[in-house]
C-alpha cells in the first residue's frame, strides 16, 4: 500500500525535501506519498512496454525519449507524479521551466504519451492520475492492468487483465479497452504492432 507522510507541501517544498534514499515518492494534492516497492512482474511489464515504444519511436526517427526518473507536475493541484513510462518530446523541453534543474515537466506538448502499470494503489491510476493527466491535456494515457486489480466496473465480472488506452477527445479522455489478442490501437503510434496479451505475457 502507498504510505502517506504527514504535512501538506507545495511542489517546491516537495522537490527540496525529496531524499536520496532510492525510494520513489509522489506528491498528491500537497501530500507526500511513498510509492510501494514494485514487484518483479510489475517491473517486467514496465520494461516490456518501454522497449516496445522505444523501438517504435526509434524506427520512426521521432524526437522522443523515455527518462529513467522524471516528474509530471499537474497545472492546478499541488501534485507531481512519477509515471511508470513517460514519453518525452525532446523538441519541447526547452519550454519547460523546471526540466533542466528538477527533471520535471508540466506542459502537455512535452508528453505525447504516459503509461501507468497498475499495482495495489489502483485507484490512483483509474481516478486521480486519469483526471490530472486529462486536465493537463496529455494526448494519450495507458492504464496497463495486467493483474486485473481495478474495479469490476472497469474490468468486467469476472475481472480480466485489461489495457486501457485513453485518448484525449475534445478535452476529455475516451477510454478504449483492449484484452486478449486484440491489437492495441494508439494515436501516437498508429503502426504499433502490439497486443494486450503480449503485455500480459511479459509479466510471466
Short mmCIF file of C-alpha atoms in Angstrom, two decimals:
data_model
loop_
_atom_site.label_atom_id
_atom_site.label_comp_id
_atom_site.label_asym_id
_atom_site.label_seq_id
_atom_site.Cartn_x
_atom_site.Cartn_y
_atom_site.Cartn_z
CA UNK A 1 0.00 0.00 0.00
CA UNK A 2 1.10 3.56 -0.52
CA UNK A 3 2.12 5.35 2.64
CA UNK A 4 1.11 9.00 3.05
CA UNK A 5 3.55 11.06 5.07
CA UNK A 6 2.02 13.84 7.20
CA UNK A 7 2.32 17.54 6.29
CA UNK A 8 0.97 19.40 3.27
CA UNK A 9 3.63 20.73 0.92
CA UNK A 10 3.92 22.87 -2.17
CA UNK A 11 5.66 21.41 -5.19
CA UNK A 12 8.78 23.48 -4.49
CA UNK A 13 8.89 22.22 -0.90
CA UNK A 14 8.43 18.65 -2.13
CA UNK A 15 11.35 18.92 -4.56
CA UNK A 16 13.56 20.47 -1.86
CA UNK A 17 12.56 17.74 0.61
CA UNK A 18 12.99 14.80 -1.80
CA UNK A 19 15.55 12.47 -0.21
CA UNK A 20 18.23 10.45 -1.97
CA UNK A 21 17.19 7.15 -0.41
CA UNK A 22 16.41 5.02 -3.52
CA UNK A 23 12.68 5.19 -2.76
CA UNK A 24 10.04 6.72 -5.04
CA UNK A 25 7.77 9.47 -3.84
CA UNK A 26 4.91 11.38 -5.41
CA UNK A 27 3.02 14.47 -4.32
CA UNK A 28 -0.76 14.03 -4.25
CA UNK A 29 -2.60 17.30 -3.62
CA UNK A 30 0.14 18.52 -1.29
CA UNK A 31 0.60 15.17 0.48
CA UNK A 32 3.84 13.21 0.10
CA UNK A 33 3.12 9.59 -0.83
CA UNK A 34 5.79 6.90 -0.67
CA UNK A 35 5.23 4.53 -3.56
CA UNK A 36 5.24 0.80 -2.78
CA UNK A 37 8.27 -1.17 -3.96
CA UNK A 38 7.38 -2.66 -7.37
CA UNK A 39 7.05 -6.39 -7.80
CA UNK A 40 9.16 -8.28 -10.30
CA UNK A 41 6.12 -8.80 -12.53
CA UNK A 42 5.34 -5.08 -12.46
CA UNK A 43 8.90 -4.20 -13.49
CA UNK A 44 8.88 -6.73 -16.34
CA UNK A 45 5.67 -5.20 -17.73
CA UNK A 46 7.08 -1.67 -17.41
CA UNK A 47 10.30 -2.71 -19.17
CA UNK A 48 8.44 -4.50 -21.95
CA UNK A 49 6.17 -1.55 -22.72
CA UNK A 50 9.09 0.89 -22.61
CA UNK A 51 11.07 -1.34 -25.01
CA UNK A 52 8.21 -1.65 -27.48
CA UNK A 53 7.60 2.10 -27.52
CA UNK A 54 11.32 2.85 -27.83
CA UNK A 55 11.67 0.54 -30.82
CA UNK A 56 8.73 2.28 -32.48
CA UNK A 57 9.82 5.89 -32.00
CA UNK A 58 13.37 4.95 -32.97
CA UNK A 59 12.07 3.31 -36.16
CA UNK A 60 10.13 6.48 -37.00
CA UNK A 61 13.06 8.78 -36.05
CA UNK A 62 10.82 10.75 -33.69
CA UNK A 63 12.42 13.20 -31.18
CA UNK A 64 11.28 11.18 -28.16
CA UNK A 65 12.95 9.65 -25.14
CA UNK A 66 11.89 7.71 -22.02
CA UNK A 67 13.73 9.02 -18.93
CA UNK A 68 14.66 6.80 -16.03
CA UNK A 69 13.19 9.20 -13.49
CA UNK A 70 11.19 12.36 -14.12
CA UNK A 71 8.16 14.04 -12.61
CA UNK A 72 4.94 15.26 -14.20
CA UNK A 73 3.64 18.32 -12.36
CA UNK A 74 -0.09 18.96 -12.63
CA UNK A 75 -1.12 22.52 -13.51
CA UNK A 76 -3.74 23.25 -10.83
CA UNK A 77 -3.29 20.89 -7.89
CA UNK A 78 -0.07 20.59 -5.90
CA UNK A 79 0.64 17.16 -7.35
CA UNK A 80 3.64 15.57 -9.04
CA UNK A 81 3.65 12.05 -10.41
CA UNK A 82 6.46 9.69 -11.38
CA UNK A 83 4.91 7.63 -14.19
CA UNK A 84 5.95 4.08 -14.91
CA UNK A 85 6.63 5.02 -18.54
CA UNK A 86 6.91 8.68 -19.51
CA UNK A 87 7.37 9.51 -23.18
CA UNK A 88 9.02 12.90 -23.56
CA UNK A 89 9.14 15.11 -26.64
CA UNK A 90 12.71 16.41 -26.70
CA UNK A 91 11.75 19.26 -29.01
CA UNK A 92 9.61 20.87 -26.31
CA UNK A 93 11.88 20.53 -23.29
CA UNK A 94 13.42 23.96 -23.82
CA UNK A 95 9.95 25.35 -22.99
CA UNK A 96 9.87 23.51 -19.66
CA UNK A 97 10.99 25.85 -16.85
CA UNK A 98 11.61 23.02 -14.37
CA UNK A 99 13.20 20.34 -16.53
CA UNK A 100 16.89 21.28 -16.50
CA UNK A 101 17.22 21.54 -12.73
CA UNK A 102 14.39 19.37 -11.43
CA UNK A 103 13.70 16.85 -14.22
CA UNK A 104 10.05 17.92 -14.15
CA UNK A 105 7.61 18.60 -16.99
CA UNK A 106 4.32 20.46 -16.78
CA UNK A 107 3.30 21.04 -20.41
CA UNK A 108 1.18 18.63 -22.44
CA UNK A 109 3.31 19.33 -25.52
CA UNK A 110 6.22 17.64 -23.72
CA UNK A 111 4.29 14.41 -23.04
CA UNK A 112 2.85 12.60 -26.09
CA UNK A 113 2.06 9.50 -24.03
CA UNK A 114 2.21 8.33 -20.42
CA UNK A 115 1.76 4.80 -19.03
CA UNK A 116 0.83 3.66 -15.54
CA UNK A 117 1.15 -0.07 -14.77
CA UNK A 118 -1.49 -0.82 -12.15
CA UNK A 119 -0.45 -2.04 -8.71
CA UNK A 120 -2.17 -2.18 -5.34
CA UNK A 121 -2.90 1.55 -5.37
CA UNK A 122 -5.07 1.11 -8.48
CA UNK A 123 -7.46 3.94 -7.58
CA UNK A 124 -4.67 6.45 -8.19
CA UNK A 125 -4.31 5.25 -11.79
CA UNK A 126 -8.01 4.96 -12.58
CA UNK A 127 -9.19 8.14 -10.87
CA UNK A 128 -6.59 10.67 -9.68
CA UNK A 129 -4.00 10.35 -12.41
CA UNK A 130 -6.57 9.90 -15.14
CA UNK A 131 -8.24 13.15 -14.10
CA UNK A 132 -4.99 15.07 -13.74
CA UNK A 133 -3.44 13.84 -16.99
CA UNK A 134 -6.72 14.66 -18.72
CA UNK A 135 -6.72 18.16 -17.24
CA UNK A 136 -3.13 18.67 -18.36
CA UNK A 137 -4.13 17.77 -21.89
CA UNK A 138 -1.76 14.80 -22.29
CA UNK A 139 -2.93 13.28 -25.60
CA UNK A 140 -2.66 9.60 -24.64
CA UNK A 141 -2.66 7.75 -21.31
CA UNK A 142 -2.37 3.97 -20.95
CA UNK A 143 -3.59 2.09 -17.90
CA UNK A 144 -1.94 -1.35 -18.00
CA UNK A 145 -3.86 -3.55 -15.58
CA UNK A 146 -2.07 -6.85 -16.25
CA UNK A 147 -3.12 -8.38 -12.90
CA UNK A 148 -6.78 -7.24 -13.11
CA UNK A 149 -6.57 -5.24 -9.87
CA UNK A 150 -9.03 -2.49 -10.80
CA UNK A 151 -12.75 -2.38 -10.10
CA UNK A 152 -15.25 -4.65 -11.87
CA UNK A 153 -16.94 -1.62 -13.42
CA UNK A 154 -13.75 -1.19 -15.45
CA UNK A 155 -12.63 -4.80 -15.94
CA UNK A 156 -15.93 -6.69 -16.09
CA UNK A 157 -17.16 -9.55 -13.93
CA UNK A 158 -15.21 -11.78 -13.64
CA UNK A 159 -12.35 -9.30 -13.86
CA UNK A 160 -9.95 -9.73 -16.77
CA UNK A 161 -6.50 -8.27 -17.43
CA UNK A 162 -7.03 -5.14 -19.49
CA UNK A 163 -5.14 -2.36 -21.22
CA UNK A 164 -6.99 0.96 -21.41
CA UNK A 165 -5.76 3.45 -23.98
CA UNK A 166 -7.26 6.81 -23.03
CA UNK A 167 -7.22 9.27 -25.94
CA UNK A 168 -7.98 12.95 -25.49
CA UNK A 169 -11.08 13.93 -27.47
CA UNK A 170 -12.41 17.47 -27.05
CA UNK A 171 -10.60 17.81 -23.74
CA UNK A 172 -11.86 14.52 -22.28
CA UNK A 173 -10.38 11.04 -22.24
CA UNK A 174 -12.13 8.37 -24.27
CA UNK A 175 -11.22 5.02 -22.70
CA UNK A 176 -10.59 2.27 -25.25
CA UNK A 177 -10.43 -1.25 -23.81
CA UNK A 178 -8.07 -3.98 -25.06
CA UNK A 179 -8.00 -7.57 -23.81
CA UNK A 180 -6.58 -10.87 -25.03
CA UNK A 181 -5.11 -10.88 -28.54
CA UNK A 182 -6.76 -7.62 -29.56
CA UNK A 183 -4.18 -5.35 -31.25
CA UNK A 184 -3.69 -2.14 -29.30
CA UNK A 185 -4.70 0.99 -31.18
CA UNK A 186 -2.56 4.04 -30.42
CA UNK A 187 -2.98 7.50 -31.89
CA UNK A 188 0.63 8.31 -31.00
CA UNK A 189 1.94 5.19 -32.76
CA UNK A 190 -0.64 4.17 -35.41
CA UNK A 191 1.57 1.38 -36.77
CA UNK A 192 2.39 -0.13 -33.38
CA UNK A 193 2.33 -3.93 -33.63
CA UNK A 194 1.38 -4.96 -30.09
CA UNK A 195 -1.45 -6.88 -28.45
CA UNK A 196 -2.77 -6.73 -24.93
CA UNK A 197 -1.81 -10.39 -24.42
CA UNK A 198 1.84 -9.69 -25.28
CA UNK A 199 1.92 -7.16 -22.44
CA UNK A 200 0.26 -9.59 -20.02
CA UNK A 201 2.69 -12.37 -21.03
CA UNK A 202 5.63 -10.10 -20.21
CA UNK A 203 4.75 -10.50 -16.52
CA UNK A 204 5.38 -14.25 -16.58
#
